[in-house]
PDB file of C-alpha atoms and ligand atoms in Angstrom:
ATOM      1  CA  MET A 234       0.249  -0.044  -0.121  1.00 76.00           C
ATOM      2  CA  THR A 235       1.276   3.749  -0.622  1.00 94.00           C
ATOM      3  CA  ALA A 236      -0.468   6.117   1.548  1.00 97.00           C
ATOM      4  CA  GLN A 237      -2.239   8.923   0.553  1.00 98.00           C
ATOM      5  CA  VAL A 238      -0.243  12.081   1.095  1.00 98.00           C
ATOM      6  CA  LEU A 239      -2.363  15.072   3.112  1.00 98.00           C
ATOM      7  CA  ASP A 240      -1.305  18.314   1.782  1.00 98.00           C
ATOM      8  CA  GLY A 241      -1.432  20.577   4.762  1.00 98.00           C
ATOM      9  CA  LYS A 242      -0.134  23.466   2.400  1.00 98.00           C
ATOM     10  CA  ALA A 243      -2.966  23.358   0.035  1.00 98.00           C
ATOM     11  CA  LEU A 244      -5.305  23.260   3.175  1.00 98.00           C
ATOM     12  CA  ALA A 245      -3.551  26.044   4.525  1.00 98.00           C
ATOM     13  CA  ASP A 246      -3.854  27.835   1.632  1.00 97.00           C
ATOM     14  CA  GLU A 247      -7.449  27.230   1.450  1.00 98.00           C
ATOM     15  CA  LEU A 248      -8.151  28.310   4.725  1.00 98.00           C
ATOM     16  CA  ARG A 249      -6.214  31.716   4.628  1.00 97.00           C
ATOM     17  CA  ALA A 250      -7.989  32.682   1.412  1.00 96.00           C
ATOM     18  CA  SER A 251     -11.085  32.185   3.448  1.00 97.00           C
ATOM     19  CA  PHE A 252      -9.952  34.580   6.479  1.00 97.00           C
ATOM     20  CA  LYS A 253      -9.710  37.327   4.153  1.00 96.00           C
ATOM     21  CA  GLU A 254     -13.170  38.083   3.913  1.00 96.00           C
ATOM     22  CA  ARG A 255     -13.554  37.526   8.060  1.00 97.00           C
ATOM     23  CA  VAL A 256     -10.494  39.956   8.402  1.00 98.00           C
ATOM     24  CA  ALA A 257     -12.337  42.489   5.927  1.00 97.00           C
ATOM     25  CA  THR A 258     -15.583  42.362   7.643  1.00 97.00           C
ATOM     26  CA  LEU A 259     -13.750  42.988  10.784  1.00 98.00           C
ATOM     27  CA  ALA A 260     -11.515  45.859   9.699  1.00 98.00           C
ATOM     28  CA  ALA A 261     -14.970  47.404   8.201  1.00 97.00           C
ATOM     29  CA  ARG A 262     -16.178  47.360  11.699  1.00 96.00           C
ATOM     30  CA  GLY A 263     -13.016  49.010  13.090  1.00 95.00           C
ATOM     31  CA  GLN A 264     -11.808  45.593  14.696  1.00 96.00           C
ATOM     32  CA  ARG A 265      -8.858  44.477  12.389  1.00 98.00           C
ATOM     33  CA  PRO A 266      -7.510  41.170  13.907  1.00 98.00           C
ATOM     34  CA  GLY A 267      -4.036  42.175  15.612  1.00 98.00           C
ATOM     35  CA  LEU A 268      -1.414  39.644  16.664  1.00 98.00           C
ATOM     36  CA  ALA A 269       1.314  40.532  19.254  1.00 98.00           C
ATOM     37  CA  VAL A 270       4.265  38.019  19.035  1.00 98.00           C
ATOM     38  CA  VAL A 271       6.822  38.408  21.802  1.00 98.00           C
ATOM     39  CA  LEU A 272      10.288  37.016  21.282  1.00 98.00           C
ATOM     40  CA  VAL A 273      13.091  36.886  23.964  1.00 98.00           C
ATOM     41  CA  GLY A 274      16.345  36.024  23.015  1.00 97.00           C
ATOM     42  CA  GLU A 275      18.222  35.003  19.475  1.00 95.00           C
ATOM     43  CA  ASP A 276      17.314  31.385  19.402  1.00 95.00           C
ATOM     44  CA  PRO A 277      17.800  30.925  15.415  1.00 93.00           C
ATOM     45  CA  ALA A 278      14.681  28.459  15.037  1.00 93.00           C
ATOM     46  CA  SER A 279      12.258  30.838  16.957  1.00 96.00           C
ATOM     47  CA  GLN A 280      13.394  33.877  14.990  1.00 97.00           C
ATOM     48  CA  VAL A 281      12.214  31.804  11.752  1.00 95.00           C
ATOM     49  CA  TYR A 282       8.907  30.894  13.356  1.00 96.00           C
ATOM     50  CA  VAL A 283       8.280  34.557  14.704  1.00 97.00           C
ATOM     51  CA  ARG A 284       9.007  36.130  11.398  1.00 97.00           C
ATOM     52  CA  ASN A 285       6.593  33.606   9.686  1.00 96.00           C
ATOM     53  CA  LYS A 286       3.800  34.325  12.065  1.00 97.00           C
ATOM     54  CA  VAL A 287       4.261  38.061  11.399  1.00 97.00           C
ATOM     55  CA  SER A 288       4.275  37.792   7.697  1.00 97.00           C
ATOM     56  CA  ALA A 289       1.362  35.406   7.650  1.00 97.00           C
ATOM     57  CA  CYS A 290      -0.642  38.106   9.721  1.00 97.00           C
ATOM     58  CA  GLU A 291       0.473  40.639   7.149  1.00 96.00           C
ATOM     59  CA  ALA A 292      -0.669  38.513   3.962  1.00 97.00           C
ATOM     60  CA  ALA A 293      -4.050  37.824   5.634  1.00 97.00           C
ATOM     61  CA  GLY A 294      -4.495  41.508   5.968  1.00 97.00           C
ATOM     62  CA  MET A 295      -4.204  41.658   9.891  1.00 98.00           C
ATOM     63  CA  HIS A 296      -2.362  43.763  12.132  1.00 98.00           C
ATOM     64  CA  SER A 297       0.756  42.565  13.840  1.00 98.00           C
ATOM     65  CA  GLU A 298       3.422  43.464  16.183  1.00 98.00           C
ATOM     66  CA  LYS A 299       6.755  41.973  16.886  1.00 98.00           C
ATOM     67  CA  ILE A 300       8.103  42.630  20.151  1.00 98.00           C
ATOM     68  CA  VAL A 301      11.977  41.199  20.603  1.00 98.00           C
ATOM     69  CA  TYR A 302      13.797  41.482  23.827  1.00 98.00           C
ATOM     70  CA  PRO A 303      17.241  40.335  24.608  1.00 98.00           C
ATOM     71  CA  ALA A 304      18.196  37.139  25.926  1.00 98.00           C
ATOM     72  CA  ASP A 305      18.979  38.662  29.312  1.00 98.00           C
ATOM     73  CA  ALA A 306      15.577  40.884  29.302  1.00 98.00           C
ATOM     74  CA  SER A 307      14.101  40.525  32.938  1.00 98.00           C
ATOM     75  CA  GLN A 308      10.944  38.637  33.732  1.00 98.00           C
ATOM     76  CA  SER A 309       9.293  41.897  35.253  1.00 98.00           C
ATOM     77  CA  GLU A 310      10.193  43.657  31.720  1.00 98.00           C
ATOM     78  CA  VAL A 311       8.216  41.102  29.621  1.00 98.00           C
ATOM     79  CA  LEU A 312       5.588  40.984  32.204  1.00 98.00           C
ATOM     80  CA  ALA A 313       5.002  44.546  31.963  1.00 98.00           C
ATOM     81  CA  LYS A 314       4.755  44.474  28.376  1.00 98.00           C
ATOM     82  CA  ILE A 315       2.241  41.669  28.667  1.00 98.00           C
ATOM     83  CA  ASN A 316       0.108  43.778  30.630  1.00 98.00           C
ATOM     84  CA  GLU A 317       0.367  46.668  28.467  1.00 98.00           C
ATOM     85  CA  LEU A 318      -0.869  44.155  25.222  1.00 98.00           C
ATOM     86  CA  ASN A 319      -3.373  42.824  27.715  1.00 98.00           C
ATOM     87  CA  GLN A 320      -5.386  46.641  27.699  1.00 98.00           C
ATOM     88  CA  ASP A 321      -4.173  47.210  23.978  1.00 98.00           C
ATOM     89  CA  ALA A 322      -7.478  47.489  22.014  1.00 97.00           C
ATOM     90  CA  ALA A 323      -5.700  46.862  18.439  1.00 98.00           C
ATOM     91  CA  ILE A 324      -4.452  43.467  20.128  1.00 98.00           C
ATOM     92  CA  HIS A 325      -6.826  40.435  20.142  1.00 98.00           C
ATOM     93  CA  GLY A 326      -4.031  37.605  20.185  1.00 98.00           C
ATOM     94  CA  ILE A 327      -0.591  37.596  22.361  1.00 98.00           C
ATOM     95  CA  LEU A 328       1.817  34.973  21.944  1.00 98.00           C
ATOM     96  CA  VAL A 329       5.160  34.644  23.569  1.00 98.00           C
ATOM     97  CA  GLN A 330       7.215  32.467  21.469  1.00 98.00           C
ATOM     98  CA  LEU A 331       8.662  29.135  23.620  1.00 98.00           C
ATOM     99  CA  PRO A 332      11.211  28.262  24.740  1.00 97.00           C
ATOM    100  CA  LEU A 333      12.116  31.140  27.241  1.00 98.00           C
ATOM    101  CA  PRO A 334      15.494  31.576  28.309  1.00 98.00           C
ATOM    102  CA  LYS A 335      16.061  29.690  31.699  1.00 98.00           C
ATOM    103  CA  HIS A 336      15.796  32.937  34.104  1.00 98.00           C
ATOM    104  CA  ILE A 337      12.340  33.234  32.960  1.00 98.00           C
ATOM    105  CA  ASN A 338       9.525  31.618  34.640  1.00 98.00           C
ATOM    106  CA  GLU A 339       7.602  30.144  31.707  1.00 98.00           C
ATOM    107  CA  ASP A 340       4.220  29.435  33.707  1.00 98.00           C
ATOM    108  CA  ALA A 341       4.546  32.949  35.270  1.00 98.00           C
ATOM    109  CA  ILE A 342       4.440  34.424  31.554  1.00 98.00           C
ATOM    110  CA  LEU A 343       2.108  32.287  30.211  1.00 98.00           C
ATOM    111  CA  GLU A 344      -0.631  33.106  33.222  1.00 98.00           C
ATOM    112  CA  ALA A 345      -0.140  36.626  32.775  1.00 98.00           C
ATOM    113  CA  ILE A 346      -1.702  36.802  29.457  1.00 99.00           C
ATOM    114  CA  SER A 347      -5.134  37.553  29.391  1.00 98.00           C
ATOM    115  CA  PRO A 348      -7.013  34.285  28.784  1.00 98.00           C
ATOM    116  CA  ALA A 349      -9.395  36.162  26.036  1.00 98.00           C
ATOM    117  CA  LYS A 350      -6.314  36.864  24.000  1.00 98.00           C
ATOM    118  CA  ASP A 351      -4.415  33.575  24.571  1.00 98.00           C
ATOM    119  CA  VAL A 352      -4.328  32.508  21.130  1.00 98.00           C
ATOM    120  CA  ASP A 353      -1.648  29.766  21.777  1.00 98.00           C
ATOM    121  CA  GLY A 354      -4.518  28.356  24.277  1.00 98.00           C
ATOM    122  CA  PHE A 355      -1.320  27.899  26.967  1.00 98.00           C
ATOM    123  CA  HIS A 356      -3.220  29.729  29.897  1.00 98.00           C
ATOM    124  CA  ALA A 357      -4.478  27.508  32.772  1.00 98.00           C
ATOM    125  CA  GLU A 358      -8.056  28.703  32.385  1.00 98.00           C
ATOM    126  CA  ASN A 359      -7.565  27.587  28.516  1.00 98.00           C
ATOM    127  CA  VAL A 360      -6.071  24.565  29.432  1.00 98.00           C
ATOM    128  CA  GLY A 361      -8.938  23.771  31.759  1.00 98.00           C
ATOM    129  CA  ALA A 362     -11.973  24.452  29.188  1.00 98.00           C
ATOM    130  CA  LEU A 363     -10.109  22.085  26.838  1.00 98.00           C
ATOM    131  CA  VAL A 364      -9.967  19.359  29.327  1.00 98.00           C
ATOM    132  CA  GLN A 365     -13.604  19.725  30.011  1.00 97.00           C
ATOM    133  CA  GLY A 366     -14.346  19.576  26.450  1.00 94.00           C
ATOM    134  CA  HIS A 367     -15.491  23.308  25.752  1.00 96.00           C
ATOM    135  CA  PRO A 368     -12.367  24.809  24.702  1.00 97.00           C
ATOM    136  CA  ARG A 369     -12.045  28.500  24.116  1.00 97.00           C
ATOM    137  CA  PHE A 370      -8.590  28.759  21.996  1.00 98.00           C
ATOM    138  CA  ILE A 371      -7.336  25.346  20.716  1.00 98.00           C
ATOM    139  CA  PRO A 372      -3.581  25.126  20.477  1.00 98.00           C
ATOM    140  CA  CYS A 373      -2.359  25.810  17.129  1.00 98.00           C
ATOM    141  CA  THR A 374      -0.703  22.759  16.083  1.00 98.00           C
ATOM    142  CA  PRO A 375      -3.067  20.068  17.596  1.00 98.00           C
ATOM    143  CA  TYR A 376      -5.824  22.228  15.824  1.00 98.00           C
ATOM    144  CA  GLY A 377      -4.291  22.051  12.745  1.00 98.00           C
ATOM    145  CA  VAL A 378      -3.882  18.348  12.752  1.00 98.00           C
ATOM    146  CA  MET A 379      -7.680  18.208  13.651  1.00 98.00           C
ATOM    147  CA  LYS A 380      -8.555  20.191  10.551  1.00 98.00           C
ATOM    148  CA  MET A 381      -6.688  18.043   8.451  1.00 98.00           C
ATOM    149  CA  PHE A 382      -8.669  15.179   9.678  1.00 98.00           C
ATOM    150  CA  GLU A 383     -11.991  17.052   9.190  1.00 98.00           C
ATOM    151  CA  LYS A 384     -10.563  17.960   5.499  1.00 98.00           C
ATOM    152  CA  TYR A 385      -9.819  14.246   4.782  1.00 97.00           C
ATOM    153  CA  GLY A 386     -13.106  12.745   6.179  1.00 98.00           C
ATOM    154  CA  VAL A 387     -11.145  10.796   9.181  1.00 98.00           C
ATOM    155  CA  ASP A 388     -13.629   9.618  11.363  1.00 98.00           C
ATOM    156  CA  LEU A 389     -11.847   9.493  14.737  1.00 98.00           C
ATOM    157  CA  ALA A 390     -14.549   7.569  16.709  1.00 98.00           C
ATOM    158  CA  GLY A 391     -13.534   4.078  18.238  1.00 98.00           C
ATOM    159  CA  LYS A 392      -9.974   4.402  16.535  1.00 98.00           C
ATOM    160  CA  GLU A 393      -6.777   3.651  18.659  1.00 98.00           C
ATOM    161  CA  ALA A 394      -4.608   6.536  18.822  1.00 99.00           C
ATOM    162  CA  VAL A 395      -0.790   6.551  19.739  1.00 99.00           C
ATOM    163  CA  VAL A 396       0.608  10.290  20.524  1.00 99.00           C
ATOM    164  CA  ILE A 397       4.429  10.069  20.907  1.00 98.00           C
ATOM    165  CA  GLY A 398       5.314  13.084  23.054  1.00 98.00           C
ATOM    166  CA  ARG A 399       3.489  14.505  26.110  1.00 98.00           C
ATOM    167  CA  SER A 400       4.433  18.166  25.770  1.00 98.00           C
ATOM    168  CA  ASN A 401       1.922  21.355  26.629  1.00 98.00           C
ATOM    169  CA  ILE A 402       2.373  22.368  22.997  1.00 98.00           C
ATOM    170  CA  VAL A 403       1.408  19.509  21.043  1.00 98.00           C
ATOM    171  CA  GLY A 404       1.122  15.844  22.746  1.00 98.00           C
ATOM    172  CA  LYS A 405      -1.251  16.834  25.644  1.00 98.00           C
ATOM    173  CA  PRO A 406      -3.775  18.982  23.772  1.00 98.00           C
ATOM    174  CA  MET A 407      -3.739  16.709  20.985  1.00 98.00           C
ATOM    175  CA  ALA A 408      -4.400  13.703  23.325  1.00 98.00           C
ATOM    176  CA  LEU A 409      -7.337  15.624  24.749  1.00 98.00           C
ATOM    177  CA  LEU A 410      -8.760  16.485  21.133  1.00 98.00           C
ATOM    178  CA  LEU A 411      -8.814  12.831  19.862  1.00 98.00           C
ATOM    179  CA  ILE A 412     -10.178  11.867  23.498  1.00 98.00           C
ATOM    180  CA  ALA A 413     -13.178  14.606  22.655  1.00 97.00           C
ATOM    181  CA  ALA A 414     -13.286  13.156  19.205  1.00 98.00           C
ATOM    182  CA  GLY A 415     -14.225   9.506  20.573  1.00 98.00           C
ATOM    183  CA  ALA A 416     -10.726   8.168  20.093  1.00 98.00           C
ATOM    184  CA  THR A 417      -8.979   5.336  22.560  1.00 98.00           C
ATOM    185  CA  VAL A 418      -5.891   7.147  23.261  1.00 98.00           C
ATOM    186  CA  THR A 419      -2.293   6.181  24.400  1.00 98.00           C
ATOM    187  CA  VAL A 420       0.059   8.740  25.328  1.00 98.00           C
ATOM    188  CA  CYS A 421       3.724   7.721  25.220  1.00 98.00           C
ATOM    189  CA  ASN A 422       7.025   9.416  25.707  1.00 95.00           C
ATOM    190  CA  SER A 423      10.717   8.843  25.411  1.00 90.00           C
ATOM    191  CA  LYS A 424      10.688   6.496  28.415  1.00 95.00           C
ATOM    192  CA  THR A 425       7.983   4.596  27.182  1.00 98.00           C
ATOM    193  CA  ARG A 426       9.078   0.394  27.458  1.00 98.00           C
ATOM    194  CA  ASP A 427       8.490  -1.067  24.084  1.00 98.00           C
ATOM    195  CA  LEU A 428       6.956   1.623  22.169  1.00 98.00           C
ATOM    196  CA  ALA A 429       6.512  -0.383  19.097  1.00 98.00           C
ATOM    197  CA  SER A 430       4.028  -2.578  20.866  1.00 98.00           C
ATOM    198  CA  HIS A 431       1.992   0.313  21.385  1.00 98.00           C
ATOM    199  CA  THR A 432       2.379   1.924  17.980  1.00 98.00           C
ATOM    200  CA  ARG A 433       1.780  -1.372  16.285  1.00 98.00           C
ATOM    201  CA  ARG A 434      -1.751  -1.631  17.793  1.00 98.00           C
ATOM    202  CA  ALA A 435      -2.636   1.945  16.543  1.00 98.00           C
ATOM    203  CA  ASP A 436      -4.871   3.071  13.820  1.00 98.00           C
ATOM    204  CA  LEU A 437      -3.459   6.382  14.168  1.00 99.00           C
ATOM    205  CA  VAL A 438      -0.055   7.629  15.485  1.00 99.00           C
ATOM    206  CA  VAL A 439       0.764  11.225  15.925  1.00 99.00           C
ATOM    207  CA  ALA A 440       4.553  11.672  16.168  1.00 98.00           C
ATOM    208  CA  ALA A 441       5.788  14.914  18.087  1.00 98.00           C
ATOM    209  CA  LEU A 442       8.824  13.786  19.964  1.00 97.00           C
ATOM    210  CA  GLY A 443      11.547  16.037  18.160  1.00 95.00           C
ATOM    211  CA  LYS A 444      13.631  13.152  17.107  1.00 95.00           C
ATOM    212  CA  PRO A 445      14.441  12.903  13.289  1.00 95.00           C
ATOM    213  CA  ARG A 446      13.029   9.812  11.562  1.00 96.00           C
ATOM    214  CA  PHE A 447      12.284   7.970  14.558  1.00 97.00           C
ATOM    215  CA  VAL A 448       9.204   6.240  13.516  1.00 98.00           C
ATOM    216  CA  LYS A 449       9.880   3.491  11.048  1.00 98.00           C
ATOM    217  CA  ALA A 450       7.644   1.168   8.944  1.00 98.00           C
ATOM    218  CA  ASP A 451       8.139  -1.923  11.077  1.00 98.00           C
ATOM    219  CA  MET A 452       6.825  -0.020  14.011  1.00 98.00           C
ATOM    220  CA  LEU A 453       3.470   0.469  12.528  1.00 98.00           C
ATOM    221  CA  LYS A 454       0.133  -1.571  11.794  1.00 98.00           C
ATOM    222  CA  PRO A 455      -0.627  -1.765   7.510  1.00 98.00           C
ATOM    223  CA  GLY A 456      -2.976   0.979   6.878  1.00 98.00           C
ATOM    224  CA  ALA A 457      -2.376   3.272   9.891  1.00 98.00           C
ATOM    225  CA  ILE A 458      -2.767   6.804   9.705  1.00 98.00           C
ATOM    226  CA  VAL A 459       0.413   8.552  10.713  1.00 98.00           C
ATOM    227  CA  ILE A 460       0.607  12.521  11.340  1.00 98.00           C
ATOM    228  CA  ASP A 461       4.251  13.896  11.905  1.00 98.00           C
ATOM    229  CA  VAL A 462       4.380  16.987  13.662  1.00 98.00           C
ATOM    230  CA  GLY A 463       8.422  16.989  14.045  1.00 96.00           C
ATOM    231  CA  ILE A 464      10.549  19.575  12.283  1.00 94.00           C
ATOM    232  CA  ASN A 465      14.065  18.745  12.574  1.00 94.00           C
ATOM    233  CA  ARG A 466      17.035  19.877  10.703  1.00 90.00           C
ATOM    234  CA  ILE A 467      19.551  17.245   9.286  1.00 89.00           C
ATOM    235  CA  ALA A 468      22.847  17.690  10.830  1.00 87.00           C
ATOM    236  CA  GLU A 469      24.908  15.828   8.456  1.00 90.00           C
ATOM    237  CA  GLY A 470      25.265  13.127   5.528  1.00 91.00           C
ATOM    238  CA  PRO A 471      23.948  13.669   2.280  1.00 91.00           C
ATOM    239  CA  ASP A 472      20.598  15.398   2.982  1.00 90.00           C
ATOM    240  CA  ALA A 473      22.513  17.900   5.401  1.00 92.00           C
ATOM    241  CA  GLY A 474      20.469  21.141   5.979  1.00 90.00           C
ATOM    242  CA  LYS A 475      17.293  19.870   4.696  1.00 92.00           C
ATOM    243  CA  LEU A 476      13.913  19.283   7.105  1.00 93.00           C
ATOM    244  CA  CYS A 477      12.640  16.205   8.177  1.00 96.00           C
ATOM    245  CA  GLY A 478       9.979  15.035  10.473  1.00 97.00           C
ATOM    246  CA  ASP A 479       9.847  12.569  13.473  1.00 98.00           C
ATOM    247  CA  VAL A 480       9.024   9.797  10.777  1.00 98.00           C
ATOM    248  CA  ASP A 481      10.884   7.953   8.391  1.00 98.00           C
ATOM    249  CA  PHE A 482       8.389   9.107   5.588  1.00 98.00           C
ATOM    250  CA  ALA A 483       9.977   7.250   2.379  1.00 97.00           C
ATOM    251  CA  ALA A 484       9.786   4.035   4.207  1.00 98.00           C
ATOM    252  CA  VAL A 485       6.328   4.500   6.269  1.00 98.00           C
ATOM    253  CA  LYS A 486       4.452   5.670   3.170  1.00 98.00           C
ATOM    254  CA  GLU A 487       4.741   2.525   1.931  1.00 98.00           C
ATOM    255  CA  VAL A 488       3.038   0.924   5.131  1.00 98.00           C
ATOM    256  CA  ALA A 489       0.412   3.666   6.131  1.00 98.00           C
ATOM    257  CA  SER A 490      -2.925   4.849   4.596  1.00 98.00           C
ATOM    258  CA  LEU A 491      -2.475   8.459   5.066  1.00 98.00           C
ATOM    259  CA  ILE A 492       0.805  10.379   5.993  1.00 98.00           C
ATOM    260  CA  THR A 493       1.682  14.000   6.305  1.00 98.00           C
ATOM    261  CA  PRO A 494       4.847  15.312   4.546  1.00 98.00           C
ATOM    262  CA  VAL A 495       7.392  17.321   6.361  1.00 98.00           C
ATOM    263  CA  PRO A 496       7.411  20.078   5.110  1.00 96.00           C
ATOM    264  CA  GLY A 497       4.071  21.009   3.630  1.00 97.00           C
ATOM    265  CA  GLY A 498       2.038  18.841   6.096  1.00 98.00           C
ATOM    266  CA  VAL A 499       1.354  19.960   9.957  1.00 98.00           C
ATOM    267  CA  GLY A 500       3.528  23.060   9.647  1.00 96.00           C
ATOM    268  CA  PRO A 501       1.788  25.295   7.435  1.00 97.00           C
ATOM    269  CA  MET A 502      -1.450  24.166   9.293  1.00 98.00           C
ATOM    270  CA  THR A 503       0.143  25.624  12.676  1.00 98.00           C
ATOM    271  CA  ILE A 504       0.402  29.018  11.723  1.00 97.00           C
ATOM    272  CA  THR A 505      -2.998  29.080  10.001  1.00 98.00           C
ATOM    273  CA  MET A 506      -4.658  28.127  13.065  1.00 98.00           C
ATOM    274  CA  LEU A 507      -3.005  30.763  15.020  1.00 98.00           C
ATOM    275  CA  LEU A 508      -4.494  33.134  12.295  1.00 98.00           C
ATOM    276  CA  ALA A 509      -7.803  31.273  13.006  1.00 98.00           C
ATOM    277  CA  ASN A 510      -7.559  32.052  16.643  1.00 98.00           C
ATOM    278  CA  THR A 511      -6.910  35.559  16.215  1.00 98.00           C
ATOM    279  CA  ILE A 512      -9.497  36.395  13.879  1.00 98.00           C
ATOM    280  CA  GLU A 513     -11.932  34.260  16.504  1.00 98.00           C
ATOM    281  CA  SER A 514     -10.503  36.427  19.184  1.00 98.00           C
ATOM    282  CA  ALA A 515     -11.606  39.652  17.473  1.00 98.00           C
ATOM    283  CA  GLU A 516     -15.033  38.390  16.230  1.00 98.00           C
ATOM    284  CA  ARG A 517     -15.614  37.474  19.723  1.00 97.00           C
ATOM    285  CA  ILE A 518     -14.077  40.765  21.274  1.00 93.00           C
ATOM    286  CA  LEU A 519     -16.584  42.648  18.719  1.00 93.00           C
ATOM    287  CA  GLN A 520     -19.601  40.347  19.345  1.00 93.00           C
ATOM    288  CA  GLU A 521     -19.226  40.915  23.379  1.00 90.00           C
ATOM    289  CA  ARG A 522     -18.944  44.664  22.927  1.00 83.00           C
ATOM    290  CA  ASN A 523     -22.310  44.675  20.949  1.00 78.00           C
TER     291      ASN A 523
HETATM  292  N1  GUN B1080       7.272  27.176  20.477  1.00 65.25           N
HETATM  293  C1  GUN B1080       7.080  25.663  19.424  1.00 65.25           C
HETATM  294  N2  GUN B1080       5.879  26.088  18.961  1.00 65.25           N
HETATM  295  C2  GUN B1080       5.198  26.988  19.722  1.00 65.25           C
HETATM  296  C3  GUN B1080       3.764  27.139  19.601  1.00 65.25           C
HETATM  297  O1  GUN B1080       3.008  26.568  19.101  1.00 65.25           O
HETATM  298  N3  GUN B1080       3.509  28.392  20.421  1.00 65.25           N
HETATM  299  C4  GUN B1080       4.459  29.192  21.170  1.00 65.25           C
HETATM  300  N4  GUN B1080       4.415  30.152  21.593  1.00 65.25           N
HETATM  301  N5  GUN B1080       5.715  28.722  21.107  1.00 65.25           N
HETATM  302  C5  GUN B1080       6.138  27.651  20.566  1.00 65.25           C
END
């Protein structure tokens, strides 16, 4: 079997085109959606992600602000900025790029963001709402994966799903969304004993562990659906400098039924859902005001 490749780029383009009208409607009512992205430090990957987020906003006709602090910025300085953004009527979404430098307490920063503008969905109040099954903001990467399932008609009810990775950004919210959709969910991590015994049972595997080409064909049941959330830069060998995911794509696509590529799979969907969350936030704020 050769898998159908899920085209995240095409779906992202389709969704972003549909956002333009919503953005124009909001702008006409004086509520152009605005996203503030805060970056602390000079991590090269984070710089690229932040740049991409800001340019995606611009392409969608949205307002955006990039706020950059040096790596030695104090926690109170960043908190003061967040408080200012919480009050700023032009800003509907606030995102603090992670990871933060070690001297800054990540929880303190995330909890300072107004839950009404928390477009990452990382504030405890929004995590709680997701756990309870009535989310306000769904974290962007798992939200993008769910949109791909919707687009390709994947019915999750009753499926055995294995999520590899337990991060707050991807693994945990992904598991919660799959549970809400009726899947039977196992969450594995780097310490899981005999990981392949879990993945071989799975109808659906979501790989979000951050290890290049970790998921091999012999770890999967034939016909499994494979979602690759990894973005790794290959350090050496013939493919040095290229991007690859957490899945050994070339071999796995011969056993899977559906698979996401890297690049062009989940990646473009993540930023798309950030735009979606920011637009939703602006629509909600406008509705509450009227
Ligand atoms: N770092 C890696 N992924 C993310 C994300 O989705 N949001 C934020 N804020 N930081 C990240």
